[in-house]
PDB file of C-alpha atoms in Angstrom:
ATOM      1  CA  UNK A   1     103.808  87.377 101.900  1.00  0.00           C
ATOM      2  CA  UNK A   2     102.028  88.143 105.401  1.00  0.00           C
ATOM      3  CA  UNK A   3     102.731  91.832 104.619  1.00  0.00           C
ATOM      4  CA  UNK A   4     100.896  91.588 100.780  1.00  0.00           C
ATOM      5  CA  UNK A   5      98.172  89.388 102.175  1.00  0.00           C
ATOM      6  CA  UNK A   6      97.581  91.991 105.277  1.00  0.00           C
ATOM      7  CA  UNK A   7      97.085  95.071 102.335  1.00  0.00           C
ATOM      8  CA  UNK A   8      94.820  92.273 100.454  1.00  0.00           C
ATOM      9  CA  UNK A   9      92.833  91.970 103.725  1.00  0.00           C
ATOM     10  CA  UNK A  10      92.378  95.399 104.485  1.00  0.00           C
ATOM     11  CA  UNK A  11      91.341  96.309 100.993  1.00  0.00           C
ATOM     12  CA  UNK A  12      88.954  93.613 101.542  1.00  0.00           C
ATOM     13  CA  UNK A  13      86.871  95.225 104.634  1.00  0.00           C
ATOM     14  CA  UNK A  14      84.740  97.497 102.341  1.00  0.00           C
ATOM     15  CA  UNK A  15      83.339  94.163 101.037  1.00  0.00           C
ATOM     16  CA  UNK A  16      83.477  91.866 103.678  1.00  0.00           C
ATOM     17  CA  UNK A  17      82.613  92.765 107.432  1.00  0.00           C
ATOM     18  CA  UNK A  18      84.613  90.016 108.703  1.00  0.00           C
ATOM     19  CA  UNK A  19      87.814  91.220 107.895  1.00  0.00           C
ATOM     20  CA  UNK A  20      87.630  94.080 110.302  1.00  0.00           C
ATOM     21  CA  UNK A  21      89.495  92.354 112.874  1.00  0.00           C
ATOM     22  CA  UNK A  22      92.733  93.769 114.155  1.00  0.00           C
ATOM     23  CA  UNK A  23      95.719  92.773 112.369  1.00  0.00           C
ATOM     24  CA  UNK A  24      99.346  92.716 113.343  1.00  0.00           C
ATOM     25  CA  UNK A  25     102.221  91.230 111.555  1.00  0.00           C
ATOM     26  CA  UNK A  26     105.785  90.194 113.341  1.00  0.00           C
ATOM     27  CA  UNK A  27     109.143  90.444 111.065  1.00  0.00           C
ATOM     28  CA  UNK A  28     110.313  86.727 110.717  1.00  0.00           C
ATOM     29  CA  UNK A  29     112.373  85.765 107.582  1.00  0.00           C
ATOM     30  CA  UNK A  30     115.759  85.486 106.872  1.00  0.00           C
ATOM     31  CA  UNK A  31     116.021  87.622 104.057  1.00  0.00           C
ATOM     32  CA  UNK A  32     115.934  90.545 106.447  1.00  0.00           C
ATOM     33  CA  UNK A  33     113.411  92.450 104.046  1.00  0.00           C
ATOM     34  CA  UNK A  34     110.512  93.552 105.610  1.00  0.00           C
ATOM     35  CA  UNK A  35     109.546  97.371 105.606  1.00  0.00           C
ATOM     36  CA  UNK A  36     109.442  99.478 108.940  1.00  0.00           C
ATOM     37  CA  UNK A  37     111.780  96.563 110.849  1.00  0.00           C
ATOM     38  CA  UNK A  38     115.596  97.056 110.745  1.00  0.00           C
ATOM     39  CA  UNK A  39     115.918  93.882 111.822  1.00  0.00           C
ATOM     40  CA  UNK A  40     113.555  90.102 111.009  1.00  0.00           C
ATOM     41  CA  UNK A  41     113.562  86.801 113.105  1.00  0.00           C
ATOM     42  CA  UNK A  42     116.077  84.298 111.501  1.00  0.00           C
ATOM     43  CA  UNK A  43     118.034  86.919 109.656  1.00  0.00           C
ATOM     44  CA  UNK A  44     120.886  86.694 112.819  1.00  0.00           C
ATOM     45  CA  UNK A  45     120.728  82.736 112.720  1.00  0.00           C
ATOM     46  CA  UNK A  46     121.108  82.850 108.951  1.00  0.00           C
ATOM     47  CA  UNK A  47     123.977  85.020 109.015  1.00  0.00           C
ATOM     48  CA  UNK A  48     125.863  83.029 111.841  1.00  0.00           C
ATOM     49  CA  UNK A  49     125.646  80.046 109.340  1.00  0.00           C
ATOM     50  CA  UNK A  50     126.828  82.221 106.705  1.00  0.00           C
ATOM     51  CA  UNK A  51     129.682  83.336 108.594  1.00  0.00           C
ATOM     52  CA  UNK A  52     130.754  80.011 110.086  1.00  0.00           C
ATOM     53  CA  UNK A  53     131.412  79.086 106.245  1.00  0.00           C
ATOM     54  CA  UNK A  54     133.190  81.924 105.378  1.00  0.00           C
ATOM     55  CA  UNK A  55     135.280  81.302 107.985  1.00  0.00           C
ATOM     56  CA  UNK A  56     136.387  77.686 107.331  1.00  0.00           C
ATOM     57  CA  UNK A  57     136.483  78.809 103.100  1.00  0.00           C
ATOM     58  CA  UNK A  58     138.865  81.556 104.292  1.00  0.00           C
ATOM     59  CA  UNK A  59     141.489  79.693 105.665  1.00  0.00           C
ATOM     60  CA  UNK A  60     141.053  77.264 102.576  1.00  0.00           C
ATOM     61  CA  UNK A  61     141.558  80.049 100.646  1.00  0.00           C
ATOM     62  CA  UNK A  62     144.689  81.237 102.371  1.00  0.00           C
ATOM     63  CA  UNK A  63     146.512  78.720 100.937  1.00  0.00           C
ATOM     64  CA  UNK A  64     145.763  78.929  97.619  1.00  0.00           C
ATOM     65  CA  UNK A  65     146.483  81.435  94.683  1.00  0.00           C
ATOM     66  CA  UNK A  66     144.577  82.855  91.860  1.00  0.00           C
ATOM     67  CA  UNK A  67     141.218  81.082  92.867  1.00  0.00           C
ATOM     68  CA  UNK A  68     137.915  82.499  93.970  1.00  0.00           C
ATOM     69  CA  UNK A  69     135.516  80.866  95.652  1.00  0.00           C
ATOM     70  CA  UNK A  70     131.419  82.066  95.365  1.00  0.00           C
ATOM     71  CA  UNK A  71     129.319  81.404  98.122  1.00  0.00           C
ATOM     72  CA  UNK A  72     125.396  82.079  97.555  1.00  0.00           C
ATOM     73  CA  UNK A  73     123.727  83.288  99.992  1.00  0.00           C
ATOM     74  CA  UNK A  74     119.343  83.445 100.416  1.00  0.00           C
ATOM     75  CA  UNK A  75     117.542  86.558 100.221  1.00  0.00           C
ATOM     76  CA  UNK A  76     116.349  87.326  96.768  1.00  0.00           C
ATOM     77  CA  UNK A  77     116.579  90.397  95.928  1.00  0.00           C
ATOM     78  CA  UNK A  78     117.621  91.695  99.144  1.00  0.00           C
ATOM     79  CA  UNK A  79     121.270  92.151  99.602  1.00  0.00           C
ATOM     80  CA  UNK A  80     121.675  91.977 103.388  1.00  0.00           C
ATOM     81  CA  UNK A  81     122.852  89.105 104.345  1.00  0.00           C
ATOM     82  CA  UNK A  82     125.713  88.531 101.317  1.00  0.00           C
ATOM     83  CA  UNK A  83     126.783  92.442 102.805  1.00  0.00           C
ATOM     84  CA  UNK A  84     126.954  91.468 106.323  1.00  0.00           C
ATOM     85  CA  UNK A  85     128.252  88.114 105.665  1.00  0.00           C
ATOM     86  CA  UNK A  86     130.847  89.851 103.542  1.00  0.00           C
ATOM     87  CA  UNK A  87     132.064  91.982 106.570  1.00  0.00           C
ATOM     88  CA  UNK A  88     131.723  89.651 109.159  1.00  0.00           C
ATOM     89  CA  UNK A  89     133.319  86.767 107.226  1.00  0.00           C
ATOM     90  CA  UNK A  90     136.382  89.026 105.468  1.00  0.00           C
ATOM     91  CA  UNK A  91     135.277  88.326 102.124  1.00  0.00           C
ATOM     92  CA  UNK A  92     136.745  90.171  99.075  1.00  0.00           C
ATOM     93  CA  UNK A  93     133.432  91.197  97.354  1.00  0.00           C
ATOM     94  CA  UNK A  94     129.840  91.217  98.210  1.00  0.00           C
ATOM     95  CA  UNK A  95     127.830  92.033  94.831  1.00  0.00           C
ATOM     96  CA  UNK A  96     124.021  92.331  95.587  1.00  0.00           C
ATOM     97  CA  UNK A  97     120.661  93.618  93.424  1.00  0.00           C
ATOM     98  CA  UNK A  98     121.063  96.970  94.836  1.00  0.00           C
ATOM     99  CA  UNK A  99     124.663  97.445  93.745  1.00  0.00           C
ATOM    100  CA  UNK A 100     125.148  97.500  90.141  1.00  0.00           C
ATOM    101  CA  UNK A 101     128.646  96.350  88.819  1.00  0.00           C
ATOM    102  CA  UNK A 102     130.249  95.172  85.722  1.00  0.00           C
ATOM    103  CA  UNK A 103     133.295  93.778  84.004  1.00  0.00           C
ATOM    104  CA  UNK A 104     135.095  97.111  84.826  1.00  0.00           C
ATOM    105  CA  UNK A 105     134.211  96.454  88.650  1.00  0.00           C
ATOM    106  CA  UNK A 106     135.757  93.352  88.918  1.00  0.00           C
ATOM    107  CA  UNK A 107     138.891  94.010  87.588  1.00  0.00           C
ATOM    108  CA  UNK A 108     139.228  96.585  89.498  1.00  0.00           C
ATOM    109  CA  UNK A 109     138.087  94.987  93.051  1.00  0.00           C
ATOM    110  CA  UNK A 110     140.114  91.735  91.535  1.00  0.00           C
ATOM    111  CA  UNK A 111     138.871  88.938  94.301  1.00  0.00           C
ATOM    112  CA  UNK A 112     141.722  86.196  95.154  1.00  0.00           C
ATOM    113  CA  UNK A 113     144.535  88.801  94.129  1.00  0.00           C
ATOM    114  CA  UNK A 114     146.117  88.643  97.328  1.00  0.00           C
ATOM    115  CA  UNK A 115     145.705  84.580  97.185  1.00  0.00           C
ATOM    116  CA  UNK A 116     142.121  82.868  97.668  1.00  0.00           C
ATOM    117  CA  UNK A 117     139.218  85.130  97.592  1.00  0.00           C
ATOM    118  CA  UNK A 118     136.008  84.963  98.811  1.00  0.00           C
ATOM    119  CA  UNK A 119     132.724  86.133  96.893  1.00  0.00           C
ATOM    120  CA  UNK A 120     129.515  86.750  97.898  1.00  0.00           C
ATOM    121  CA  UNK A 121     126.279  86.976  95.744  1.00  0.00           C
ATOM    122  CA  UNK A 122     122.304  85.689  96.323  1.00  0.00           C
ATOM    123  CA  UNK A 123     121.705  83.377  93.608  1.00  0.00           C
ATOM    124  CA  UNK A 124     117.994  84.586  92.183  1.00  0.00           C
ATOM    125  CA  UNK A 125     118.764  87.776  91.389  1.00  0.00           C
ATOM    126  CA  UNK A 126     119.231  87.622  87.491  1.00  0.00           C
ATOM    127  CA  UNK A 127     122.899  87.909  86.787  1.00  0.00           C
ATOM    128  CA  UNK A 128     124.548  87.774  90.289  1.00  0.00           C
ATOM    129  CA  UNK A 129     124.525  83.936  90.439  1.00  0.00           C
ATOM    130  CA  UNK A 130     127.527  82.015  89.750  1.00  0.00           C
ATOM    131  CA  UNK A 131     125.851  81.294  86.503  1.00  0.00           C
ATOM    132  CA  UNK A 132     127.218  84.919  85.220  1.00  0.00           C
ATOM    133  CA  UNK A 133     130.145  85.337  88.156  1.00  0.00           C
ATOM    134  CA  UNK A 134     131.537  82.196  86.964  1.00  0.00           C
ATOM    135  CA  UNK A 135     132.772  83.438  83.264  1.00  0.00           C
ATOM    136  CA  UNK A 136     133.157  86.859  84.563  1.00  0.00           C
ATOM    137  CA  UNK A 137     135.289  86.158  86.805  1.00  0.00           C
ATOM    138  CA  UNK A 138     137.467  83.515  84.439  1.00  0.00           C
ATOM    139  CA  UNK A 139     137.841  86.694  82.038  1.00  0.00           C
ATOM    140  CA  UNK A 140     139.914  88.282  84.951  1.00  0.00           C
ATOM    141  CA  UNK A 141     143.751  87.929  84.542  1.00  0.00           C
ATOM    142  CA  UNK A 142     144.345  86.842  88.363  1.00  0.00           C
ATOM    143  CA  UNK A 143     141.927  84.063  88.648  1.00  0.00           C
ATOM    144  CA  UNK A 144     142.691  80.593  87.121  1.00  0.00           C
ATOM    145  CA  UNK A 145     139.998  78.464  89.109  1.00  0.00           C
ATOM    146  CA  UNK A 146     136.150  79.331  90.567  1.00  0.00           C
ATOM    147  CA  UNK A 147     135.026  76.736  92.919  1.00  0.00           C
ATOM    148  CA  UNK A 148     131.133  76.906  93.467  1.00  0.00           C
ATOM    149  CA  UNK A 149     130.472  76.294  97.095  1.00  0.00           C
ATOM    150  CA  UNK A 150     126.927  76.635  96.834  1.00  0.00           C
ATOM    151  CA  UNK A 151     123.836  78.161  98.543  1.00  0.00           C
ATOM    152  CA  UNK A 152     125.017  77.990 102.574  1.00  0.00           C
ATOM    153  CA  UNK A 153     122.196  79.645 104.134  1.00  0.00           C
ATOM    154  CA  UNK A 154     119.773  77.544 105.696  1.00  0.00           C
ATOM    155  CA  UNK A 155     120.031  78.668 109.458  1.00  0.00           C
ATOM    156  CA  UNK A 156     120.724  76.122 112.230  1.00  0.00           C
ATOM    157  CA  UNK A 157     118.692  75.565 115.283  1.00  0.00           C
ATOM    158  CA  UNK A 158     118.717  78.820 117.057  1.00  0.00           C
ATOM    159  CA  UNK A 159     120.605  79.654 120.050  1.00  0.00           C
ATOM    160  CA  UNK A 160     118.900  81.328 123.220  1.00  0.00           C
ATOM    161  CA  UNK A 161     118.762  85.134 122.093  1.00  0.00           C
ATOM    162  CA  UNK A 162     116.634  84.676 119.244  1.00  0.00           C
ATOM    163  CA  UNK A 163     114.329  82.940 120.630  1.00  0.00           C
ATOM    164  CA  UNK A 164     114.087  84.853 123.738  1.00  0.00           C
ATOM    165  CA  UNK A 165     113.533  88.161 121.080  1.00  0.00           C
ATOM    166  CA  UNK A 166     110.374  86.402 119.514  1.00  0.00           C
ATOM    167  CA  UNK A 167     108.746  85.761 123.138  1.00  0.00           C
ATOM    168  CA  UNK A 168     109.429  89.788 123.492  1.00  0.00           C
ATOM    169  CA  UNK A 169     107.663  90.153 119.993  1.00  0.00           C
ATOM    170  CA  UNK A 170     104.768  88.156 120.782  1.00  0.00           C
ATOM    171  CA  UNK A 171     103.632  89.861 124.007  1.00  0.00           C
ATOM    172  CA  UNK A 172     103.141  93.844 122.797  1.00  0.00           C
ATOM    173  CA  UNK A 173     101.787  92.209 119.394  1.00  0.00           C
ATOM    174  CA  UNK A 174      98.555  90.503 121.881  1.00  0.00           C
ATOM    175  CA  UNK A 175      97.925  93.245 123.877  1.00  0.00           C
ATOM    176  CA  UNK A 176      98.311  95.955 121.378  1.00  0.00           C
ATOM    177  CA  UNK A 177      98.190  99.518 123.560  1.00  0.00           C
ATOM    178  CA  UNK A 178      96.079 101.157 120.431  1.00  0.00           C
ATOM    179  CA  UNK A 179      93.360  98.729 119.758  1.00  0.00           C
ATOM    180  CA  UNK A 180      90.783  99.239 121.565  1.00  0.00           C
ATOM    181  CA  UNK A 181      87.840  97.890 119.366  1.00  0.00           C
ATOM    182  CA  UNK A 182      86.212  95.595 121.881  1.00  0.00           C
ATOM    183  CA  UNK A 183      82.513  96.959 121.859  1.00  0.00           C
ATOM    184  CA  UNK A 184      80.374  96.509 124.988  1.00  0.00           C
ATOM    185  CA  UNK A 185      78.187  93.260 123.642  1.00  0.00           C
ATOM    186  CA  UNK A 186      81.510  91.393 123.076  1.00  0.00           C
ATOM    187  CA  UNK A 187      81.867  92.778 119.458  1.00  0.00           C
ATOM    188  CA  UNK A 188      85.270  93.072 117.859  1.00  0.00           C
ATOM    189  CA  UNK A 189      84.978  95.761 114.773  1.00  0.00           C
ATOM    190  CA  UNK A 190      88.491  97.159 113.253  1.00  0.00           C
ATOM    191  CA  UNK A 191      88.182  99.450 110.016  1.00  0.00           C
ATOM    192  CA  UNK A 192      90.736 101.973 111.353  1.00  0.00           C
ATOM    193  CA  UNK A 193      94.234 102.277 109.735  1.00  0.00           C
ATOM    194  CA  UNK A 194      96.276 101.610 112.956  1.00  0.00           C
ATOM    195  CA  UNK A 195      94.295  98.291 113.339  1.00  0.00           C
ATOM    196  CA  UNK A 196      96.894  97.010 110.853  1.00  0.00           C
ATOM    197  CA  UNK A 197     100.002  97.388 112.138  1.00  0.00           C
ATOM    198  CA  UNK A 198     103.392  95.907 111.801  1.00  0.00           C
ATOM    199  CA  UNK A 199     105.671  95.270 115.090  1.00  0.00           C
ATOM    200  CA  UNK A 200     108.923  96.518 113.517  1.00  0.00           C
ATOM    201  CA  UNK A 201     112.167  96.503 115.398  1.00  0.00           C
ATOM    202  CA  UNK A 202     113.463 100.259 115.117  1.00  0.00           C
ATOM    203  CA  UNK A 203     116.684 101.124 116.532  1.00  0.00           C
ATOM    204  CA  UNK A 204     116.249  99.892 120.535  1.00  0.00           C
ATOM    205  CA  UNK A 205     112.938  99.803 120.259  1.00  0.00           C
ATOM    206  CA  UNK A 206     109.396  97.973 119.542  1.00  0.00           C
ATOM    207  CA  UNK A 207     107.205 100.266 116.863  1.00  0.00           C
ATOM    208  CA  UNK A 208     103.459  99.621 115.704  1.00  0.00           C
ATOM    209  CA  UNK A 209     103.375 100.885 112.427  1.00  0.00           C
ATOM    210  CA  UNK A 210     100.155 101.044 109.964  1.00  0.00           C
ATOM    211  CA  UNK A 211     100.688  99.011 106.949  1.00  0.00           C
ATOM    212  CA  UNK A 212      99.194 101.658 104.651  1.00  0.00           C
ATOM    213  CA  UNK A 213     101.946 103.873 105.639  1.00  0.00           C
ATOM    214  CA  UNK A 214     104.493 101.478 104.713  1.00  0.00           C
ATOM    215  CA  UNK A 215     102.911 100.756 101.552  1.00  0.00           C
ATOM    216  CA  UNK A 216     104.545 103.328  99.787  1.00  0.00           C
ATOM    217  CA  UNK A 217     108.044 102.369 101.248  1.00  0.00           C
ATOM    218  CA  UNK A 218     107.596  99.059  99.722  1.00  0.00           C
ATOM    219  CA  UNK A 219     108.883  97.479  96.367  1.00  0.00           C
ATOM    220  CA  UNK A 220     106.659  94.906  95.679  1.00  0.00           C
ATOM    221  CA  UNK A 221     107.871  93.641  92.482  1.00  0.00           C
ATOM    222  CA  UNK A 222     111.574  92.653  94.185  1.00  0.00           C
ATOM    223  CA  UNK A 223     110.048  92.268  97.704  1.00  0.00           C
ATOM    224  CA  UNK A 224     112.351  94.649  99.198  1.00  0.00           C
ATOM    225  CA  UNK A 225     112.331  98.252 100.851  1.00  0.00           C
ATOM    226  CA  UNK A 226     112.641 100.850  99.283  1.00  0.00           C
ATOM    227  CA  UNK A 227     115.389 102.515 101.430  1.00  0.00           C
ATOM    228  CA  UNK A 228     117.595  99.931 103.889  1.00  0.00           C
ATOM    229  CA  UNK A 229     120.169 101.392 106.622  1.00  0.00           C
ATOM    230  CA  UNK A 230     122.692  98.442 105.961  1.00  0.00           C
ATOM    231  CA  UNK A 231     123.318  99.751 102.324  1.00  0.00           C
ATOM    232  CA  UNK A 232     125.784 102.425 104.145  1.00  0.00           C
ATOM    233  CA  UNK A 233     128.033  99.530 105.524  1.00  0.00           C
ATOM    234  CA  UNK A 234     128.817  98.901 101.726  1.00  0.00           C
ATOM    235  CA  UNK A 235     132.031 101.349 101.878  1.00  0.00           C
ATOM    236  CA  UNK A 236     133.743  99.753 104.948  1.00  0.00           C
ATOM    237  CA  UNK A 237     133.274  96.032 103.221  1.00  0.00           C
ATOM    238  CA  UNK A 238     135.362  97.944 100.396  1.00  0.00           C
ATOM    239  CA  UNK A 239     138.150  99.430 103.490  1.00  0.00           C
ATOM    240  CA  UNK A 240     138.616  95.945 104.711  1.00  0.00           C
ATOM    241  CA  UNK A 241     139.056  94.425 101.662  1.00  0.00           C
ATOM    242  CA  UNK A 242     141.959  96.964 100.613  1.00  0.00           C
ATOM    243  CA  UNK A 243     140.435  98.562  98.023  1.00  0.00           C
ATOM    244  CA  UNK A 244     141.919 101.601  96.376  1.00  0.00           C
ATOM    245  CA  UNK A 245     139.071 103.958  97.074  1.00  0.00           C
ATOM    246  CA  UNK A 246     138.600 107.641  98.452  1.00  0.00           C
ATOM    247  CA  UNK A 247     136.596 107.931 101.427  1.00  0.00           C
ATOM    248  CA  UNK A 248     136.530 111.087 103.846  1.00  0.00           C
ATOM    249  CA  UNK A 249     135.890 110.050 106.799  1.00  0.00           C
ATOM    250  CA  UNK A 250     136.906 113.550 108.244  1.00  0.00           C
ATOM    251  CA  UNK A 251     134.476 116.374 110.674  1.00  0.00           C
ATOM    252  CA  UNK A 252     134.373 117.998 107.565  1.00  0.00           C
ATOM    253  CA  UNK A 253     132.574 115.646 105.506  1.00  0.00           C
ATOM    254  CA  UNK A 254     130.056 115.192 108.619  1.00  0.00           C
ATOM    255  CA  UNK A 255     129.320 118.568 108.620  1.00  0.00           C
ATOM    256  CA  UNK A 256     129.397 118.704 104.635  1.00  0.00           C
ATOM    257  CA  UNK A 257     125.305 119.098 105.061  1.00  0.00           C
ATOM    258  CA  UNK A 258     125.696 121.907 107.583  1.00  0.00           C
ATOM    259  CA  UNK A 259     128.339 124.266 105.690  1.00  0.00           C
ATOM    260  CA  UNK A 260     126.507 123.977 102.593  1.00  0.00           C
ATOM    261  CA  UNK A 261     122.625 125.330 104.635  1.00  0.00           C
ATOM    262  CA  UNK A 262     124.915 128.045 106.033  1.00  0.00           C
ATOM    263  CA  UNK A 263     126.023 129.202 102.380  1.00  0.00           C
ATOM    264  CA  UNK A 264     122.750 128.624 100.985  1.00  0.00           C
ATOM    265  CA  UNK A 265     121.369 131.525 103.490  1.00  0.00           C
ATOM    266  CA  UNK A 266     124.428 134.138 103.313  1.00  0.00           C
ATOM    267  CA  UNK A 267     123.459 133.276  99.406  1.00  0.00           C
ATOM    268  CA  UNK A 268     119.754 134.627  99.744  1.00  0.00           C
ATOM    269  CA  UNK A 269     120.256 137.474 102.396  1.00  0.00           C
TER     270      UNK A 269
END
């Protein structure tokens, strides 16, 4: 919402003369789904709770057979924390928005065949709450019983780091190093691009980033970006779970890219 209204803002300066003040926006929800951060305040708070509950389900779920247990997760559309609560937690399947499955998927990942199983799925995307799991996962020859734990997201106060990483947010984003719009009589007048930044956690470090540019990274209609580095953890949530899938892992597949400029070249000399 602070990113939309930011754009709304901006578009607004041609009318309004006010508007051209300098804006900067700080990543803080715990859907993790802001463009240009990899990382949002609460997401890590959020996913501790998540985890904390997969962890007590588990051992539930150890003792039992043929039953699944779902546990929704917050996020909307965005699928990272029911992917890193998945890995971090040891649950069977993680099914998100950006991961399409079907009927064929499930019986072939078959949750709870090894005993209890643990699902994990963000309830307001349409068809990935238990409303649809539920019977899809009844069809399944393995499962007998689908508890509904419920949405277990809502983050707990939060411990030291956190906080301490929103203090080191708040200082660059007051003294930003590329704003200098302060005219002599006291006047503040922003209509550049860079006056609307976002303070986006990239990698190890703090990036101001002009909201037009990330305007076209952006899916507005299901709030999330349009390209997310967590979607290439999906494969190892598949290893731990045992799946029966091929994945090369080799030097050969990282330099897959690299053997196949070299032929392209021998191809055109």
């Amino acid at each position: 919402q602070a990113f939309t209204g930011s754009l709304e803002l901006m578009e607004g300066r041609t009318k309004f003369e006010e508007l051209c003040i300098p804006l900067c926006i700080i990543p803080a929800t715990v859907s993790n789904n802001v463009p240009g951060s990899d990382f949002s305040i609460g997401a890590d708070t959020a996913l501790n709770t998540i985890t904390t509950t997969c962890d007590r389900i588990k051992q539930s779920a150890a003792g039992t057979k043929r039953r699944v247990f779902i546990i929704e997760t917050m996020g909307g559309f965005c699928g990272y924390l029911a992917t890193m609560a998945g890995l971090a937690g040891g649950a069977d399947a993680a099914y998100i928005y950006e991961e399409h499955f079907n009927i064929h998927d499930l019986q072939v990942g078959n949750p709870g065949r090894r005993g209890g199983g643990v699902c994990v799925s963000p309830p307001r995307c349409p068809g990935l709450g238990s409303a649809r799991l539920h019977p899809l996962l009844l069809l399944c020859p393995t499962h007998s019983k689908v508890p509904l734990v419920g949405v277990c997201s809502a983050p707990s106060p939060p411990p030291p780091l956190p906080t301490l990483e929103v203090g080191s947010l708040l200082l660059p984003a007051e003294h930003p190093p590329h704003l200098p719009h302060l005219s002599p009589p006291g006047r503040i007048f922003a209509n550049t691009p860079d006056s609307a930044c976002l303070l986006g956690m990239r990698k190890r470090s703090l990036v101001f980033q002009p909201i037009t540019e990330l305007k076209d990274q952006t899916d507005f209609e299901h709030r999330i970006p349009k390209e997310q580095w967590w979607l290439k953890l999906r494969p190892i949530l598949k290893i731990l779970a045992k799946y029966h899938i091929e994945l090369d892992t080799s030097e050969r597949a990282h330099l897959e890219h690299i053997t196949r400029k070299n032929l392209a070249l021998e191809a055109t000399l």
